[in-house]
mmCIF file of N, CA and C in Angstrom:
data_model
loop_
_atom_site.group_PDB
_atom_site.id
_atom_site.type_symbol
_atom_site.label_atom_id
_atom_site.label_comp_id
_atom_site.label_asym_id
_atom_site.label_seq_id
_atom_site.Cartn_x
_atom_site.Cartn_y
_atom_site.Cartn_z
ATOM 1 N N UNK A 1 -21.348 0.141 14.262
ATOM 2 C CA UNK A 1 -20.232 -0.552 13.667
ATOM 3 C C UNK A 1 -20.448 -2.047 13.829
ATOM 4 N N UNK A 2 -20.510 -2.755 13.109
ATOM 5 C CA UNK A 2 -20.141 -3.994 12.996
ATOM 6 C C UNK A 2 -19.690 -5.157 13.324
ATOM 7 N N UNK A 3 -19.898 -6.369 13.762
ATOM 8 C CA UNK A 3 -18.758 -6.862 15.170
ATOM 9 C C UNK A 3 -17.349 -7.269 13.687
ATOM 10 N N UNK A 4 -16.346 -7.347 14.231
ATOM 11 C CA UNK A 4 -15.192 -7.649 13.488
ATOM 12 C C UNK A 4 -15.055 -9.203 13.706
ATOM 13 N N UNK A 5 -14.413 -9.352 11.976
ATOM 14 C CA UNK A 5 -14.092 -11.199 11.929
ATOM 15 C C UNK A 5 -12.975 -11.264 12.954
ATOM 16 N N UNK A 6 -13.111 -12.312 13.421
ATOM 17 C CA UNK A 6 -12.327 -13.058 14.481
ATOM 18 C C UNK A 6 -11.471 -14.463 13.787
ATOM 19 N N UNK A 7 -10.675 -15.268 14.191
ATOM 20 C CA UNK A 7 -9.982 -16.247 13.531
ATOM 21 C C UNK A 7 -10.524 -17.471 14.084
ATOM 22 N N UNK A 8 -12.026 -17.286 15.588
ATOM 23 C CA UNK A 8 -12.613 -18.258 15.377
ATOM 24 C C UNK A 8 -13.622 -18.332 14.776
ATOM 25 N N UNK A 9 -14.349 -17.060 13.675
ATOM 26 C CA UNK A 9 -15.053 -17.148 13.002
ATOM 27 C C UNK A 9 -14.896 -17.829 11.447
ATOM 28 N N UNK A 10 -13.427 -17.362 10.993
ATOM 29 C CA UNK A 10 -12.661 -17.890 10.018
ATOM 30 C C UNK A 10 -12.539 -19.487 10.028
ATOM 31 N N UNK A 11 -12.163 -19.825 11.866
ATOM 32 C CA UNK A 11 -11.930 -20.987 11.666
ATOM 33 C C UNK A 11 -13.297 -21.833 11.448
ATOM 34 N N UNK A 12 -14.631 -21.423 12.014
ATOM 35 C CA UNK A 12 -15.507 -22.088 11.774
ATOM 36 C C UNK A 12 -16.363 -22.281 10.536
ATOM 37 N N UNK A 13 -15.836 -20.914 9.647
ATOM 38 C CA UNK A 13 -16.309 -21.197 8.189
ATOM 39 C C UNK A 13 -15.730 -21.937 6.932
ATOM 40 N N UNK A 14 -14.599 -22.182 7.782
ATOM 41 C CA UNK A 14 -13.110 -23.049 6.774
ATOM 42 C C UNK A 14 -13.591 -23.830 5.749
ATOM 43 N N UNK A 15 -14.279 -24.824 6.430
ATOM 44 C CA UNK A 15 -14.777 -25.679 5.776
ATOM 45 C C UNK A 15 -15.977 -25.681 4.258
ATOM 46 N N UNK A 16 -16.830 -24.624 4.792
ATOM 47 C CA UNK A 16 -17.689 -24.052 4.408
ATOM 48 C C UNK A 16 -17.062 -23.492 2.613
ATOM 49 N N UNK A 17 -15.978 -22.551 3.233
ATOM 50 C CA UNK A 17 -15.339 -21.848 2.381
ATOM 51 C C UNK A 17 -14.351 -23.008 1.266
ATOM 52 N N UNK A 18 -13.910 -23.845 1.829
ATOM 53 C CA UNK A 18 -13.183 -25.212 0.812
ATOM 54 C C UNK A 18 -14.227 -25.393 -0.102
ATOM 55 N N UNK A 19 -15.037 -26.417 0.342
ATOM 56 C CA UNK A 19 -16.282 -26.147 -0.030
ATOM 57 C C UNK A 19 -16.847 -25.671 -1.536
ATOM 58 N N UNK A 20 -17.290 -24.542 -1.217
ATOM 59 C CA UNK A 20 -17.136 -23.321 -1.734
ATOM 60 C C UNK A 20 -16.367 -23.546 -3.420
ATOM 61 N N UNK A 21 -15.395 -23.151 -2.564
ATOM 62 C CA UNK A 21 -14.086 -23.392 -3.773
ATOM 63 C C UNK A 21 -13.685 -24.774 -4.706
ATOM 64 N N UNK A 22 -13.890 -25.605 -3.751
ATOM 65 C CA UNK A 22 -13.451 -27.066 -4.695
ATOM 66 C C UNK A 22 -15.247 -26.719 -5.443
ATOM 67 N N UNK A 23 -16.192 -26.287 -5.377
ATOM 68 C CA UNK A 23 -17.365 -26.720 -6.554
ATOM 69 C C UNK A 23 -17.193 -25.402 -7.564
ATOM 70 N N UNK A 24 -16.311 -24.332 -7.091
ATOM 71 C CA UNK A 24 -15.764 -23.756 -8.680
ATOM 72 C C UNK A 24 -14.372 -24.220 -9.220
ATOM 73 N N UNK A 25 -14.137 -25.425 -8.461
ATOM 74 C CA UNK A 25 -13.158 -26.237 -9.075
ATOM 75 C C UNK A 25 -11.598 -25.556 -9.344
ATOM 76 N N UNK A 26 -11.304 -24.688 -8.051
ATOM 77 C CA UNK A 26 -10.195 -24.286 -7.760
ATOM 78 C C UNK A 26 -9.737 -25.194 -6.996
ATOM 79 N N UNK A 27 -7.951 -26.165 -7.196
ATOM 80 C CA UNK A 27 -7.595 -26.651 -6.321
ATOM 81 C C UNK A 27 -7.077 -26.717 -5.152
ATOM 82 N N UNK A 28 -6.974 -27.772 -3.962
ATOM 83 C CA UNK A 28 -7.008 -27.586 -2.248
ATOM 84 C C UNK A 28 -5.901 -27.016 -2.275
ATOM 85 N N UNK A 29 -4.628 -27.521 -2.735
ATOM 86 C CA UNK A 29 -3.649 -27.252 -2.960
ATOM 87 C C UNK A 29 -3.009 -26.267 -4.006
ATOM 88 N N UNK A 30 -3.445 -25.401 -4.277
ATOM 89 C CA UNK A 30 -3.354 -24.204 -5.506
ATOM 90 C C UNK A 30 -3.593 -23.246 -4.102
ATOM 91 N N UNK A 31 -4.646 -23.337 -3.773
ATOM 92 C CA UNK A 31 -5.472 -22.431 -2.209
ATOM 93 C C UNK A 31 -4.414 -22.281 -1.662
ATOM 94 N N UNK A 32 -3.687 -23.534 -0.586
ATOM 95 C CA UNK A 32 -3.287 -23.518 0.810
ATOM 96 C C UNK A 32 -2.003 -23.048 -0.099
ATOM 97 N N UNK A 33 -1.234 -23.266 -1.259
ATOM 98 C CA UNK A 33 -0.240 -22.149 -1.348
ATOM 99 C C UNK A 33 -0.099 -20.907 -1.313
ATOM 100 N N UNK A 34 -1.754 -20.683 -2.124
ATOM 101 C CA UNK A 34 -1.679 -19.115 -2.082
ATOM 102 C C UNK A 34 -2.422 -19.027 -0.778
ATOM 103 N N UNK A 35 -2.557 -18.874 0.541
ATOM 104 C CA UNK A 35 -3.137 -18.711 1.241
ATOM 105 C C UNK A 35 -1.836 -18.733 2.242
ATOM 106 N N UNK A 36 -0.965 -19.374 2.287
ATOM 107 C CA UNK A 36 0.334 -19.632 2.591
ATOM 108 C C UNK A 36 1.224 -18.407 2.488
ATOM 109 N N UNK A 37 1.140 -17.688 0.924
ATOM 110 C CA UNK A 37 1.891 -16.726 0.418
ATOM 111 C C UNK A 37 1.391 -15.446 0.618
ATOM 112 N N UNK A 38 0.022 -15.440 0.871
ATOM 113 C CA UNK A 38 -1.037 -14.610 1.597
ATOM 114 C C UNK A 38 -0.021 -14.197 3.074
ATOM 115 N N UNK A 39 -0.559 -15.120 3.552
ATOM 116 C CA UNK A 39 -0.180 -15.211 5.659
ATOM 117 C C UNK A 39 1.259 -14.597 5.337
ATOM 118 N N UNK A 40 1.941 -15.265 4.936
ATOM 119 C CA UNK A 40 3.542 -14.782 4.595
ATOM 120 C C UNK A 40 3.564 -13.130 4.317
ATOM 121 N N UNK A 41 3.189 -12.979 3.649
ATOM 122 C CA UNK A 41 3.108 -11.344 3.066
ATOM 123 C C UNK A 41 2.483 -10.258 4.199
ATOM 124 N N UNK A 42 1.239 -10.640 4.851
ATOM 125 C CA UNK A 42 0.860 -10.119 5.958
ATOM 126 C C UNK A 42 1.929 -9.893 7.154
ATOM 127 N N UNK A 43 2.056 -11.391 7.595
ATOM 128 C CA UNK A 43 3.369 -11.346 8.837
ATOM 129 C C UNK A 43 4.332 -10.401 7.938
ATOM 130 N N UNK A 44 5.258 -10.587 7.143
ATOM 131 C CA UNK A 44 6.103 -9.456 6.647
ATOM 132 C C UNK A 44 5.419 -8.053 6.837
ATOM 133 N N UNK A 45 4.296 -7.585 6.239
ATOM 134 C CA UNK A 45 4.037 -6.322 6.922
ATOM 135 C C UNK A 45 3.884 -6.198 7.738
ATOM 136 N N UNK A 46 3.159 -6.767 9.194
ATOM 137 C CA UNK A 46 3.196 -6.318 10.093
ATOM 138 C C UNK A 46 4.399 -6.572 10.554
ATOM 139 N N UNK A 47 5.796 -7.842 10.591
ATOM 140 C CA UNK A 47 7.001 -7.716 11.605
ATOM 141 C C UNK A 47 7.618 -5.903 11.038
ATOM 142 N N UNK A 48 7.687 -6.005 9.965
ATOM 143 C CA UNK A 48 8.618 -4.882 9.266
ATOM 144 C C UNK A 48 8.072 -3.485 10.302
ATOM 145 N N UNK A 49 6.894 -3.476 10.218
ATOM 146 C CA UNK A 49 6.586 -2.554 11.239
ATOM 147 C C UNK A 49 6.623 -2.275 12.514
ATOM 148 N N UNK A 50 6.756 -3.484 13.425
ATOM 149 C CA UNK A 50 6.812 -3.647 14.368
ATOM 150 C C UNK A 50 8.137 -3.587 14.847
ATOM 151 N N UNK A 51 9.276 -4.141 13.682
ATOM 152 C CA UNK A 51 10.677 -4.231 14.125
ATOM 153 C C UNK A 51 11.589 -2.553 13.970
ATOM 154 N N UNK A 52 10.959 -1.757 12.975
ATOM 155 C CA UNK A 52 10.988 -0.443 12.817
ATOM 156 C C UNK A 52 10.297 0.540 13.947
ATOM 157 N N UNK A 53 9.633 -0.141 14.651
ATOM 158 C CA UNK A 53 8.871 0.586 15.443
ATOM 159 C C UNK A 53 9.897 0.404 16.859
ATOM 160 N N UNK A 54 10.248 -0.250 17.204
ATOM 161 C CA UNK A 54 11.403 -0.793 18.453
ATOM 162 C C UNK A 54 10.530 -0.627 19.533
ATOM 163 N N UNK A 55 9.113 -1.473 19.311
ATOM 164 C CA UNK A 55 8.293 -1.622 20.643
ATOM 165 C C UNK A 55 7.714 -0.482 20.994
ATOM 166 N N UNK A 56 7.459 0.474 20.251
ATOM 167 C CA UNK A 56 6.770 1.953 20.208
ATOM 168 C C UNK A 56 5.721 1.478 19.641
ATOM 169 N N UNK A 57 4.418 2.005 19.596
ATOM 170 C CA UNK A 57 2.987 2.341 19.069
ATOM 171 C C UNK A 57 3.030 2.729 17.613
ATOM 172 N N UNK A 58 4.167 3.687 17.536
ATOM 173 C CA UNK A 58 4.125 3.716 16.357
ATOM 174 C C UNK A 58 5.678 4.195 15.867
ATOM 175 N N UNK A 59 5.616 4.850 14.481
ATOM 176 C CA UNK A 59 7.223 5.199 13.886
ATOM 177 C C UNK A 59 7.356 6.746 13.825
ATOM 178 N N UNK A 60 8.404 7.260 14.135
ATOM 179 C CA UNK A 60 8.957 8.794 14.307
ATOM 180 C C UNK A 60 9.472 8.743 13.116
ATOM 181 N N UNK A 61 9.593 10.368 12.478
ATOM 182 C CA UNK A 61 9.947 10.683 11.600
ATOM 183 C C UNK A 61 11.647 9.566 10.909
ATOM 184 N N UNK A 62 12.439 9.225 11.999
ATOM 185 C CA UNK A 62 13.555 8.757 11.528
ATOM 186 C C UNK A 62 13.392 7.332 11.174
ATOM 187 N N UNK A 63 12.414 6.347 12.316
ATOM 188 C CA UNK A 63 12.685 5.353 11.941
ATOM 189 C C UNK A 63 11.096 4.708 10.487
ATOM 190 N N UNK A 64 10.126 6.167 10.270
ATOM 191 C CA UNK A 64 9.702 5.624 8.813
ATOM 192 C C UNK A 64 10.589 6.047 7.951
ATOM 193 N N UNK A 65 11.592 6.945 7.834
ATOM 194 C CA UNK A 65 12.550 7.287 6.799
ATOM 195 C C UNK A 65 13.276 5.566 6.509
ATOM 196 N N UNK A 66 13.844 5.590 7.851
ATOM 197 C CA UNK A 66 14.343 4.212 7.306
ATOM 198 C C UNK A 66 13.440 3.306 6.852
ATOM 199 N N UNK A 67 12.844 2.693 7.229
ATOM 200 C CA UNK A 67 11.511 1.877 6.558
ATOM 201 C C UNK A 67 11.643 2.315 5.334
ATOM 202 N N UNK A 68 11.126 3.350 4.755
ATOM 203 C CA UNK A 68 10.605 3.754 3.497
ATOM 204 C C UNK A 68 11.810 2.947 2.583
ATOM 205 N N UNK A 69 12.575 3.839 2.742
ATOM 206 C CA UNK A 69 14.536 3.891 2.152
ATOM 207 C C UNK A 69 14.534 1.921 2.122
ATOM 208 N N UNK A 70 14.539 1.598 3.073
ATOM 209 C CA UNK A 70 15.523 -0.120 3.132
ATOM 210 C C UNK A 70 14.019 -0.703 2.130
ATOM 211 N N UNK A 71 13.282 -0.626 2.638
ATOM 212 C CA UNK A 71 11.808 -1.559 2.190
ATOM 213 C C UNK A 71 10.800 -1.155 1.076
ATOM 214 N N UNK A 72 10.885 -0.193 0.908
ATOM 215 C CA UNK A 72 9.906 0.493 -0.287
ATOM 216 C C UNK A 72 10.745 1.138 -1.802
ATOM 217 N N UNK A 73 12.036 1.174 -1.361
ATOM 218 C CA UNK A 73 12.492 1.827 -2.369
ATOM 219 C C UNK A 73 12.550 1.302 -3.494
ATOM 220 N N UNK A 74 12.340 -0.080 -3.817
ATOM 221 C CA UNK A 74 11.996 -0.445 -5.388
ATOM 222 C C UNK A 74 10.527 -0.346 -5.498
ATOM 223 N N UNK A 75 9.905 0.459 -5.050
ATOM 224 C CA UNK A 75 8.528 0.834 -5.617
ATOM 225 C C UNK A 75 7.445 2.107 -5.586
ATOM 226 N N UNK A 76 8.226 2.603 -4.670
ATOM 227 C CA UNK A 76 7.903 4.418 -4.208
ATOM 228 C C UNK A 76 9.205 5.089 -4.799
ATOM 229 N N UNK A 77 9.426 6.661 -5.388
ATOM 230 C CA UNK A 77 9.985 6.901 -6.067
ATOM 231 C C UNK A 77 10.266 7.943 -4.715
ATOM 232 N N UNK A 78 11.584 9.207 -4.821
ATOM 233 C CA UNK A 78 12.174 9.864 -3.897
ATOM 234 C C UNK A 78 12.210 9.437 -2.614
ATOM 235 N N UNK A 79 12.220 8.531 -2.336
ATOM 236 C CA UNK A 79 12.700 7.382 -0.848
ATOM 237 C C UNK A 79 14.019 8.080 -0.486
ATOM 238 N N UNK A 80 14.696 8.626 -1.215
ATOM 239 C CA UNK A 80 16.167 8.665 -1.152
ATOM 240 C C UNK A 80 16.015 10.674 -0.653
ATOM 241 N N UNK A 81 14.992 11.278 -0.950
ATOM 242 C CA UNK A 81 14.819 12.267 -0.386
ATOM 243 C C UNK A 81 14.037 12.668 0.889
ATOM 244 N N UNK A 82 14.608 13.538 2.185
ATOM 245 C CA UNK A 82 14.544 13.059 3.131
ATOM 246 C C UNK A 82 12.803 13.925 3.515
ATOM 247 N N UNK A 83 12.811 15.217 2.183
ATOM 248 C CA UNK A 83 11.883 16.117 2.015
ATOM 249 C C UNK A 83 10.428 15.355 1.421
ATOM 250 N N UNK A 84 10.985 14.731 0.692
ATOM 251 C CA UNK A 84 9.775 13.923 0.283
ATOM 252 C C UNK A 84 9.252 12.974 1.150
ATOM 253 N N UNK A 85 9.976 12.328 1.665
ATOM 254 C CA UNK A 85 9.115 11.139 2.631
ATOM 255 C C UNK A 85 8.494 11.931 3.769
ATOM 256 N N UNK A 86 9.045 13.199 4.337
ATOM 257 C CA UNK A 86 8.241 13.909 5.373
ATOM 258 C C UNK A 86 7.155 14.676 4.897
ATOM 259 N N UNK A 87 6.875 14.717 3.611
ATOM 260 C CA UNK A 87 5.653 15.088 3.384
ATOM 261 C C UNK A 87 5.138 13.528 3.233
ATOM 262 N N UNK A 88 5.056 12.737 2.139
ATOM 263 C CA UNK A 88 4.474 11.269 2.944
ATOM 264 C C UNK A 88 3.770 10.810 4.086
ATOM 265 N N UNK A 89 5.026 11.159 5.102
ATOM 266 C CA UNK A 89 4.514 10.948 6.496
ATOM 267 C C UNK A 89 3.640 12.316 6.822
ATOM 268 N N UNK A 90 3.870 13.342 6.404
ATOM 269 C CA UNK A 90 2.832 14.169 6.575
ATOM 270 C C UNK A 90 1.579 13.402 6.138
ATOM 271 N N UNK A 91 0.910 13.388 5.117
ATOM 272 C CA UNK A 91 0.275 12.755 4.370
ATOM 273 C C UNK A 91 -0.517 12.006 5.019
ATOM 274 N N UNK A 92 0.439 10.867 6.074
ATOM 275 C CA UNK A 92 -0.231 9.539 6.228
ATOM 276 C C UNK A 92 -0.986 9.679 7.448
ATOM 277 N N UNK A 93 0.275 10.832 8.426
ATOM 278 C CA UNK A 93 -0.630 10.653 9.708
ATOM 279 C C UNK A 93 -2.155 12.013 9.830
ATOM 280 N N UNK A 94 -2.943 11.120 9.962
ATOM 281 C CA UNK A 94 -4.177 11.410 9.821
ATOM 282 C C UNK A 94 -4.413 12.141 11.298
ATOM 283 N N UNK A 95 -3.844 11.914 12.434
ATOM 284 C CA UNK A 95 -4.190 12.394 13.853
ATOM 285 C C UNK A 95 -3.244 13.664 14.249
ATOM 286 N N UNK A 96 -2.078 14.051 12.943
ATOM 287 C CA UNK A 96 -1.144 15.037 13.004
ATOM 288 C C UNK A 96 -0.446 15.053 14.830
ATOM 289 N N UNK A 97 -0.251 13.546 14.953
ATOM 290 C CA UNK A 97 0.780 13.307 15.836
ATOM 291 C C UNK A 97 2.659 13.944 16.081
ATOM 292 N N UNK A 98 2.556 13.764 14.423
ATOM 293 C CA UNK A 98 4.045 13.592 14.171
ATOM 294 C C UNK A 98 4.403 12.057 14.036
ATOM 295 N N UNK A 99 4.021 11.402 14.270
ATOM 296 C CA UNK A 99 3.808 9.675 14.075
ATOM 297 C C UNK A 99 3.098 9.233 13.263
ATOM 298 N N UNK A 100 3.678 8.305 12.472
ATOM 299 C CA UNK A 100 2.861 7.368 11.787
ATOM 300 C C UNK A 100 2.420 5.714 12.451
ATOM 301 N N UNK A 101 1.103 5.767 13.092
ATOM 302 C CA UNK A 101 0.481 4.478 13.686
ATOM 303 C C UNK A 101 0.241 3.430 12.600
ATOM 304 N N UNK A 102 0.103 2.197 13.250
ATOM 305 C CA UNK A 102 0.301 0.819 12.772
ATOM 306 C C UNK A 102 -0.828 1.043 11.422
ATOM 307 N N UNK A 103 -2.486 1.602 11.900
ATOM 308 C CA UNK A 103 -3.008 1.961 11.208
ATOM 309 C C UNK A 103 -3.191 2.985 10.129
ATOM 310 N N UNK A 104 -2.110 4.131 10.300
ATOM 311 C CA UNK A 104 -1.771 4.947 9.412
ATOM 312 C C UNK A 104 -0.510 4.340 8.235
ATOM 313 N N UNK A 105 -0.201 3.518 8.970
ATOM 314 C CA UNK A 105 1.237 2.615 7.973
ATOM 315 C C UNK A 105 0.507 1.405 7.231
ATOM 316 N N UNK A 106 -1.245 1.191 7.523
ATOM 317 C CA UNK A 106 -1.039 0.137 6.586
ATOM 318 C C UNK A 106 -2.183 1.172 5.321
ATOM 319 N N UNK A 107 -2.592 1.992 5.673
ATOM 320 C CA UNK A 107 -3.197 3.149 4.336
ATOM 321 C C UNK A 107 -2.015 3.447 3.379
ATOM 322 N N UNK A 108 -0.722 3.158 3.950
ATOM 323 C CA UNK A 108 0.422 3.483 2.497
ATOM 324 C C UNK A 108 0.436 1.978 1.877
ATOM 325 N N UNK A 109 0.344 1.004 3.172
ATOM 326 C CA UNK A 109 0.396 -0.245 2.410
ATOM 327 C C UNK A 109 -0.940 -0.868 1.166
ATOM 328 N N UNK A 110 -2.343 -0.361 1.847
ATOM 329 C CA UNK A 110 -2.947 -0.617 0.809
ATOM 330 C C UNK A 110 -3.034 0.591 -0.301
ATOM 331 N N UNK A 111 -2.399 2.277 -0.110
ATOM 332 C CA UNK A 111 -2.093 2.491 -1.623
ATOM 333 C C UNK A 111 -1.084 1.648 -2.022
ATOM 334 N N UNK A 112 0.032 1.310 -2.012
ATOM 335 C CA UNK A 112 0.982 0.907 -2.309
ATOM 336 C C UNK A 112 0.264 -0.404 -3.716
ATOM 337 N N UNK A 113 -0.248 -1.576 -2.625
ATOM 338 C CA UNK A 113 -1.162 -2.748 -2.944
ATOM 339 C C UNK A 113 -2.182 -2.240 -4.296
ATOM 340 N N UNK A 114 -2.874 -0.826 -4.097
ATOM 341 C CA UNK A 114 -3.952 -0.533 -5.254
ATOM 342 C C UNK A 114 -3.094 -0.317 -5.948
ATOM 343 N N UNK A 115 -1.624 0.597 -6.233
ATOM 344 C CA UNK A 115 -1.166 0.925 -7.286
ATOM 345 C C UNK A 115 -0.626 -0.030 -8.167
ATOM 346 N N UNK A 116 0.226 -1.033 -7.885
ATOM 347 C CA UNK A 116 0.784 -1.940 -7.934
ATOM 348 C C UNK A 116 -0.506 -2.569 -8.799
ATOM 349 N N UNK A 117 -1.367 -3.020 -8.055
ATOM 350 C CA UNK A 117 -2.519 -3.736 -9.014
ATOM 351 C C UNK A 117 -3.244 -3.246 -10.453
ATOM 352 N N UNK A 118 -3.563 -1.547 -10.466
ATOM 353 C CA UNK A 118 -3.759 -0.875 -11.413
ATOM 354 C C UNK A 118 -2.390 -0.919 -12.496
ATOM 355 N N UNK A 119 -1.256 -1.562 -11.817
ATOM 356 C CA UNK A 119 0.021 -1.300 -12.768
ATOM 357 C C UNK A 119 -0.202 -2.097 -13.671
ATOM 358 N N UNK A 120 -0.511 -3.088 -13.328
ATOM 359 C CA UNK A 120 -0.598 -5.012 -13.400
ATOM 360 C C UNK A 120 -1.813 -5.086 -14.209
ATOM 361 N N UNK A 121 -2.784 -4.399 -14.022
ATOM 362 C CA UNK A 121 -4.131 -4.375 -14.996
ATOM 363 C C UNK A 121 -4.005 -4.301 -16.126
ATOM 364 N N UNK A 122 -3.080 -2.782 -16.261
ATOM 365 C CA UNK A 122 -2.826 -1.909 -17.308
ATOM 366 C C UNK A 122 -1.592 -2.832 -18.646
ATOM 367 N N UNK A 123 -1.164 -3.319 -17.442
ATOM 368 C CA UNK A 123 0.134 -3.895 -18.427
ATOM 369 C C UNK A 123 -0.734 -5.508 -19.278
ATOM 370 N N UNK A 124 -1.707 -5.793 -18.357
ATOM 371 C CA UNK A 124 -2.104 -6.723 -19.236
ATOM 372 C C UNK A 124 -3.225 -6.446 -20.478
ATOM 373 N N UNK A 125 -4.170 -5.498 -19.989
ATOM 374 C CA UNK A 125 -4.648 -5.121 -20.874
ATOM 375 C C UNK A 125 -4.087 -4.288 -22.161
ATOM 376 N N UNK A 126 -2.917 -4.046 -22.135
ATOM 377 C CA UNK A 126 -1.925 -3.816 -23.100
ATOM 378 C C UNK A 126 -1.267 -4.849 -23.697
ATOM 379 N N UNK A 127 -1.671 -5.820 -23.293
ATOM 380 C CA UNK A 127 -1.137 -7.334 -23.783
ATOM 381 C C UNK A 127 0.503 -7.457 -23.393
ATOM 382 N N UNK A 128 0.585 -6.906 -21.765
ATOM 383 C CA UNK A 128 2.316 -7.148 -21.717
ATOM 384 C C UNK A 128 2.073 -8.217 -20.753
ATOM 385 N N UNK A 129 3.385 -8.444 -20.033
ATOM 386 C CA UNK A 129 3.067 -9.858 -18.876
ATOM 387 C C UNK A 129 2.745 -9.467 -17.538
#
């Protein structure tokens, strides 16, 4: 396995990576917003999880119901059924804990992220917005 990026590896390629970008003539400031709205979106997934989790490892059947229900429900469909999300959470946890871990909660987040993007493809290549 691989050694994993670190944020002083990030930080030491920063520059590198500007760089980079200002000679395909993307601007500094176009970046650090979306890079901004990036970080933002991350911290939101992980607090949401963490604050659902109430200092547990991970989420029990009740408190991903809630999650699902308050936070997903404009974009996952039967949220509102209590049968459906426990197959979901069936689904997600991969170690058949009965728990869904930080790492089993972000495999719904990046389906969630692929679907959403294939939505967004589709609608443009259909010439919608």
């Amino acid at each position: 396995m691989g050694k994993k990026a670190t944020w002083e590896d990030w930080n030491s390629q920063k520059a590198l990576y500007w760089l980079k970008l200002e000679e395909a003539r993307i601007s500094r400031s176009f970046l650090t917003k979306l890079v901004t709205n990036m970080e933002g979106a991350i911290k939101t997934v992980v607090m949401q999880f963490l604050s659902s989790a109430r200092g547990k490892e991970s989420l029990g059947g009740k408190s991903f119901q809630k999650l699902v229900q308050s936070q997903l429900g404009n974009i996952l469909g039967d949220t509102d059924s209590s049968s459906a999300v426990k197959d979901m959470m069936k689904g997600l946890d991969d170690n058949q804990d009965g728990k869904v871990s930080f790492q089993e909660y972000l495999t719904l987040v990046g389906y969630l992220a692929n679907s959403l993007s294939e939505q967004k493809a589709q609608s443009s290549a259909a010439g919608g917005p």
